[in-house]
Short mmCIF file of C-alpha atoms in Angstrom, two decimals:
data_model
loop_
_atom_site.label_atom_id
_atom_site.label_comp_id
_atom_site.label_asym_id
_atom_site.label_seq_id
_atom_site.Cartn_x
_atom_site.Cartn_y
_atom_site.Cartn_z
CA MET N 1 175.41 265.72 218.86
CA GLU N 2 177.35 268.36 220.82
CA ILE N 3 177.01 266.30 224.01
CA PHE N 4 178.22 263.16 222.21
CA VAL N 5 181.31 264.98 220.94
CA LEU N 6 182.21 266.32 224.39
CA ALA N 7 181.59 262.94 226.05
CA PHE N 8 183.69 261.14 223.44
CA PHE N 9 186.80 263.19 224.10
CA ALA N 10 186.35 263.59 227.88
CA LEU N 11 185.72 259.88 228.49
CA GLY N 12 188.49 258.93 226.06
CA TYR N 13 190.90 261.04 228.08
CA LEU N 14 189.84 259.47 231.39
CA VAL N 15 190.42 255.93 230.14
CA LEU N 16 193.58 256.50 228.10
CA ALA N 17 195.38 259.08 230.24
CA GLY N 18 194.07 257.46 233.42
CA ALA N 19 196.47 254.60 232.68
CA ASP N 20 199.62 256.71 232.44
CA ILE N 21 198.55 258.79 235.46
CA GLY N 22 198.09 255.58 237.44
CA VAL N 23 201.47 254.21 236.38
CA GLY N 24 203.08 257.46 237.54
CA MET N 25 201.29 257.19 240.90
CA THR N 26 202.53 253.64 241.46
CA LEU N 27 206.07 254.23 240.16
CA PRO N 28 207.77 253.76 243.61
CA TYR N 29 205.93 250.46 244.09
CA LEU N 30 206.60 249.11 240.61
CA GLY N 31 210.21 250.27 240.22
CA ARG N 32 212.42 249.54 243.24
CA THR N 33 215.63 250.71 241.52
CA ALA N 34 216.44 253.54 239.13
CA ALA N 35 216.76 251.08 236.23
CA GLU N 36 213.41 249.48 237.06
CA ARG N 37 211.71 252.87 237.29
CA ARG N 38 213.04 253.79 233.86
CA GLU N 39 211.64 250.56 232.43
CA VAL N 40 208.29 251.29 234.08
CA ILE N 41 208.29 254.77 232.53
CA ALA N 42 209.02 253.14 229.17
CA ALA N 43 205.64 251.41 229.49
CA ILE N 44 203.83 254.75 229.10
CA ALA N 45 206.40 256.64 227.02
CA PRO N 46 204.78 256.01 223.60
CA PHE N 47 201.30 256.90 224.84
CA PHE N 48 201.17 259.79 227.31
CA LEU N 49 201.57 262.66 224.81
CA GLY N 50 198.87 261.26 222.53
CA ASN N 51 196.62 260.76 225.53
CA GLU N 52 197.01 264.42 226.48
CA VAL N 53 195.70 265.40 223.05
CA TRP N 54 192.31 264.06 224.15
CA LEU N 55 192.26 266.47 227.12
CA VAL N 56 193.28 269.43 224.97
CA THR N 57 190.59 268.54 222.43
CA ALA N 58 187.97 268.06 225.15
CA ALA N 59 188.83 271.48 226.57
CA GLY N 60 188.54 273.02 223.11
CA VAL N 61 185.18 271.32 222.53
CA LEU N 62 183.96 272.53 225.93
CA ALA N 63 184.98 276.12 225.21
CA GLY N 64 183.62 276.10 221.66
CA LEU N 65 180.35 274.21 222.09
CA PHE N 66 179.50 274.84 225.75
CA PRO N 67 180.82 278.33 226.53
CA GLU N 68 178.42 278.90 229.43
CA LEU N 69 179.37 275.60 231.12
CA GLU N 70 183.05 276.24 230.45
CA GLY N 71 182.81 279.58 232.25
CA GLU N 72 180.98 278.04 235.21
CA LEU N 73 183.45 275.17 235.58
CA LEU N 74 186.51 277.43 235.36
CA SER N 75 185.25 280.21 237.61
CA GLY N 76 183.74 277.78 240.12
CA ASN N 77 186.79 275.55 240.31
CA TYR N 78 189.59 278.01 239.60
CA THR N 79 191.91 276.69 242.31
CA LEU N 80 191.45 273.08 241.21
CA VAL N 81 192.04 273.97 237.55
CA VAL N 82 195.29 275.74 238.46
CA ALA N 83 196.35 272.73 240.57
CA LEU N 84 195.54 270.41 237.69
CA VAL N 85 197.64 272.40 235.22
CA LEU N 86 200.56 272.66 237.67
CA SER N 87 200.41 268.90 238.34
CA TRP N 88 200.35 268.28 234.60
CA VAL N 89 203.46 270.42 234.08
CA VAL N 90 205.35 268.86 237.01
CA ARG N 91 204.50 265.31 235.88
CA ASP N 92 205.58 265.94 232.28
CA MET N 93 208.72 267.76 233.39
CA GLY N 94 209.74 264.71 235.42
CA LEU N 95 209.11 262.39 232.48
CA TRP N 96 210.90 264.51 229.87
CA LEU N 97 213.95 265.49 231.90
CA ARG N 98 214.72 262.21 233.73
CA GLY N 99 216.84 260.65 231.00
CA ARG N 100 218.71 263.84 230.12
CA VAL N 101 221.23 263.68 232.99
CA GLU N 102 222.83 260.41 234.15
CA ARG N 103 223.00 261.29 237.84
CA ALA N 104 221.23 259.38 240.59
CA GLY N 105 220.16 262.55 242.41
CA TRP N 106 218.71 264.09 239.26
CA GLN N 107 216.84 260.90 238.36
CA ALA N 108 215.43 260.66 241.89
CA LEU N 109 214.29 264.29 241.65
CA CYS N 110 212.57 263.65 238.31
CA ASP N 111 210.99 260.44 239.61
CA GLY N 112 209.65 262.44 242.55
CA ALA N 113 208.20 265.02 240.14
CA THR N 114 206.55 262.27 238.10
CA VAL N 115 204.98 260.70 241.19
CA ALA N 116 203.91 264.02 242.75
CA GLY N 117 202.48 265.31 239.47
CA SER N 118 200.61 262.05 238.84
CA TRP N 119 199.09 262.08 242.33
CA GLY N 120 198.26 265.76 241.88
CA LEU N 121 196.44 264.97 238.62
CA ALA N 122 194.54 262.04 240.13
CA LEU N 123 193.49 263.93 243.26
CA THR N 124 192.55 267.06 241.33
CA TRP N 125 190.38 265.05 238.95
CA GLY N 126 188.94 263.28 241.97
CA LEU N 127 188.04 266.58 243.62
CA LEU N 128 186.55 267.95 240.39
CA LEU N 129 184.50 264.82 239.72
CA SER N 130 183.37 264.67 243.36
CA HIS N 131 182.25 268.28 243.22
CA VAL N 132 180.33 267.74 239.98
CA LEU N 133 178.99 264.27 240.82
CA LEU N 134 178.12 264.67 244.49
CA GLY N 135 177.88 268.43 244.84
CA LEU N 136 180.32 268.28 247.76
CA THR N 137 182.49 271.17 248.87
CA GLY N 138 185.07 271.59 251.59
CA PRO N 139 187.22 268.97 253.35
CA VAL N 140 184.62 266.21 252.92
CA THR N 141 185.43 266.07 249.19
CA VAL N 142 188.77 264.48 250.09
CA LEU N 143 187.18 261.08 250.73
CA PRO N 144 185.54 260.57 247.30
CA ALA N 145 188.61 262.16 245.71
CA LEU N 146 190.78 259.48 247.32
CA VAL N 147 188.44 256.81 245.93
CA VAL N 148 188.80 258.26 242.43
CA ALA N 149 192.58 258.49 242.88
CA ALA N 150 192.66 254.84 243.95
CA LEU N 151 190.75 254.00 240.78
CA PHE N 152 193.37 255.82 238.71
CA GLY N 153 196.13 253.91 240.50
CA THR N 154 194.39 250.56 239.94
CA HIS N 155 193.88 251.38 236.28
CA GLY N 156 197.57 252.21 236.00
CA LEU N 157 198.57 248.89 237.57
CA ALA N 158 196.32 247.05 235.13
CA PHE N 159 197.91 248.87 232.19
CA ALA N 160 201.43 248.24 233.53
CA ALA N 161 200.65 244.52 233.83
CA LEU N 162 199.84 244.51 230.12
CA ARG N 163 203.06 246.29 229.18
CA LEU N 164 205.78 245.06 231.53
CA ARG N 165 207.53 241.69 231.92
CA GLY N 166 209.15 239.54 234.58
CA GLY N 167 209.17 240.81 238.14
CA LEU N 168 207.74 244.19 237.13
CA ARG N 169 204.79 242.44 235.51
CA GLU N 170 204.23 240.36 238.66
CA ARG N 171 204.14 243.48 240.85
CA ALA N 172 201.78 245.24 238.46
CA GLY N 173 199.54 242.18 238.29
CA VAL N 174 199.06 241.96 242.05
CA LEU N 175 195.34 242.67 241.61
CA SER N 176 194.80 240.16 238.80
CA GLY N 177 197.03 237.46 240.26
CA GLY N 178 199.18 237.35 237.15
CA ALA N 179 196.27 236.35 234.92
CA GLY N 180 193.35 238.11 233.33
CA GLU N 181 195.34 241.32 232.85
CA ALA N 182 193.21 242.46 229.90
CA ARG N 183 190.06 241.74 231.90
CA THR N 184 191.35 243.78 234.84
CA TYR N 185 192.17 246.68 232.51
CA ALA N 186 188.69 246.46 230.95
CA LEU N 187 187.07 246.55 234.41
CA THR N 188 189.03 249.57 235.61
CA ALA N 189 188.38 251.32 232.29
CA ALA N 190 184.65 250.63 232.67
CA ALA N 191 184.74 252.02 236.21
CA LEU N 192 186.38 255.25 235.00
CA LEU N 193 183.82 255.48 232.19
CA ALA N 194 181.00 255.06 234.71
CA VAL N 195 182.36 257.84 236.94
CA GLY N 196 182.74 260.14 233.93
CA VAL N 197 179.25 259.40 232.58
CA LEU N 198 177.59 259.90 235.98
CA ALA N 199 179.42 263.20 236.45
CA GLY N 200 178.42 264.27 232.95
CA LEU N 201 174.76 263.54 233.66
CA ARG N 202 174.95 266.04 236.53
CA LEU N 203 176.26 268.86 234.35
CA PRO N 204 173.95 271.47 232.78
CA LEU N 205 174.86 270.55 229.19
CA HIS N 206 173.24 273.34 227.22
CA PRO N 207 175.09 273.81 223.90
CA GLY N 208 175.89 277.27 222.58
CA THR N 209 175.14 278.51 219.07
CA SER N 210 178.35 277.42 217.36
CA GLY N 211 177.41 273.74 217.04
CA PRO N 212 176.33 273.80 213.36
CA VAL N 213 179.76 275.17 212.42
CA LEU N 214 182.10 273.40 214.85
CA VAL N 215 180.54 269.94 215.16
CA PRO N 216 181.12 268.93 211.50
CA VAL N 217 184.73 270.11 211.76
CA VAL N 218 185.35 268.12 214.94
CA LEU N 219 183.61 265.02 213.58
CA ALA N 220 185.79 265.19 210.46
CA LEU N 221 188.89 265.08 212.68
CA VAL N 222 187.71 262.17 214.85
CA PRO N 223 188.68 259.39 212.36
CA PHE N 224 192.22 260.77 212.12
CA LEU N 225 192.56 260.93 215.91
CA VAL N 226 191.19 257.42 216.37
CA ALA N 227 193.41 256.09 213.57
CA ALA N 228 196.50 257.71 215.11
CA GLN N 229 195.62 256.26 218.51
CA GLY N 230 195.10 252.83 216.99
CA TRP N 231 198.41 253.05 215.13
CA VAL N 232 200.28 253.88 218.33
CA TRP N 233 198.66 250.99 220.22
CA TRP N 234 199.40 248.56 217.37
CA THR N 235 203.00 249.72 216.95
CA PHE N 236 203.76 249.43 220.68
CA ARG N 237 201.56 246.40 221.37
CA HIS N 238 204.51 244.29 222.58
CA ARG N 239 205.78 244.26 226.13
CA VAL N 240 208.53 246.66 227.15
CA THR N 241 211.98 245.09 226.80
CA GLY N 242 214.14 247.95 228.06
CA PRO N 243 214.41 251.68 228.71
CA SER N 244 212.97 254.15 226.23
CA TYR N 245 214.00 257.66 225.21
CA LEU N 246 212.61 259.08 228.47
#
């Protein structure tokens, strides 16, 4: 049961947050003007904070139920973990601060932070997953990391095609040809799930002794998290029609 709980939150994060990371990566391609980039950001605005909850929960589950593995992953990948956190902060800073000052230079700076942070997140996850999945170290890990990053970007385009309209939708739907957007999103989500599952199968998942106490607590919270996620998706199920609060 401990493994199921960890997989649930880790894979949920990859699929849900993979979309907003991918949209951030492709922001310069999707939004050619400042107004277009703000509308693209509006596509992920209602979702990205909720998606991050899945990562925080997965980290908590890892520390509480798999303390030995948590120590090995952190100590063995300290540099990557620091890079991931820094990328996370830079990406969120760009998203939160962009709409606070109506100056072109400021908005360009924040857009750059969003793009750089999103690429940093994608590449860092790519390096981590490559290390776990393939056991690679050193410069050679860059190649599989780029493949994983490309998967994040493709997933983001598929999500953007579901959320945007007009010319922005056409650019986002370049891979699906303007049709089958839901199918494209399902395929990229399945690919991210496959990468996550394969990486998980390579990990030494030996639960600690706190499972009998923590697992029932976490399982009791799962319905609330799923319900909140479903509510957000239902509330913002329509296509973006203009800029958001970001």
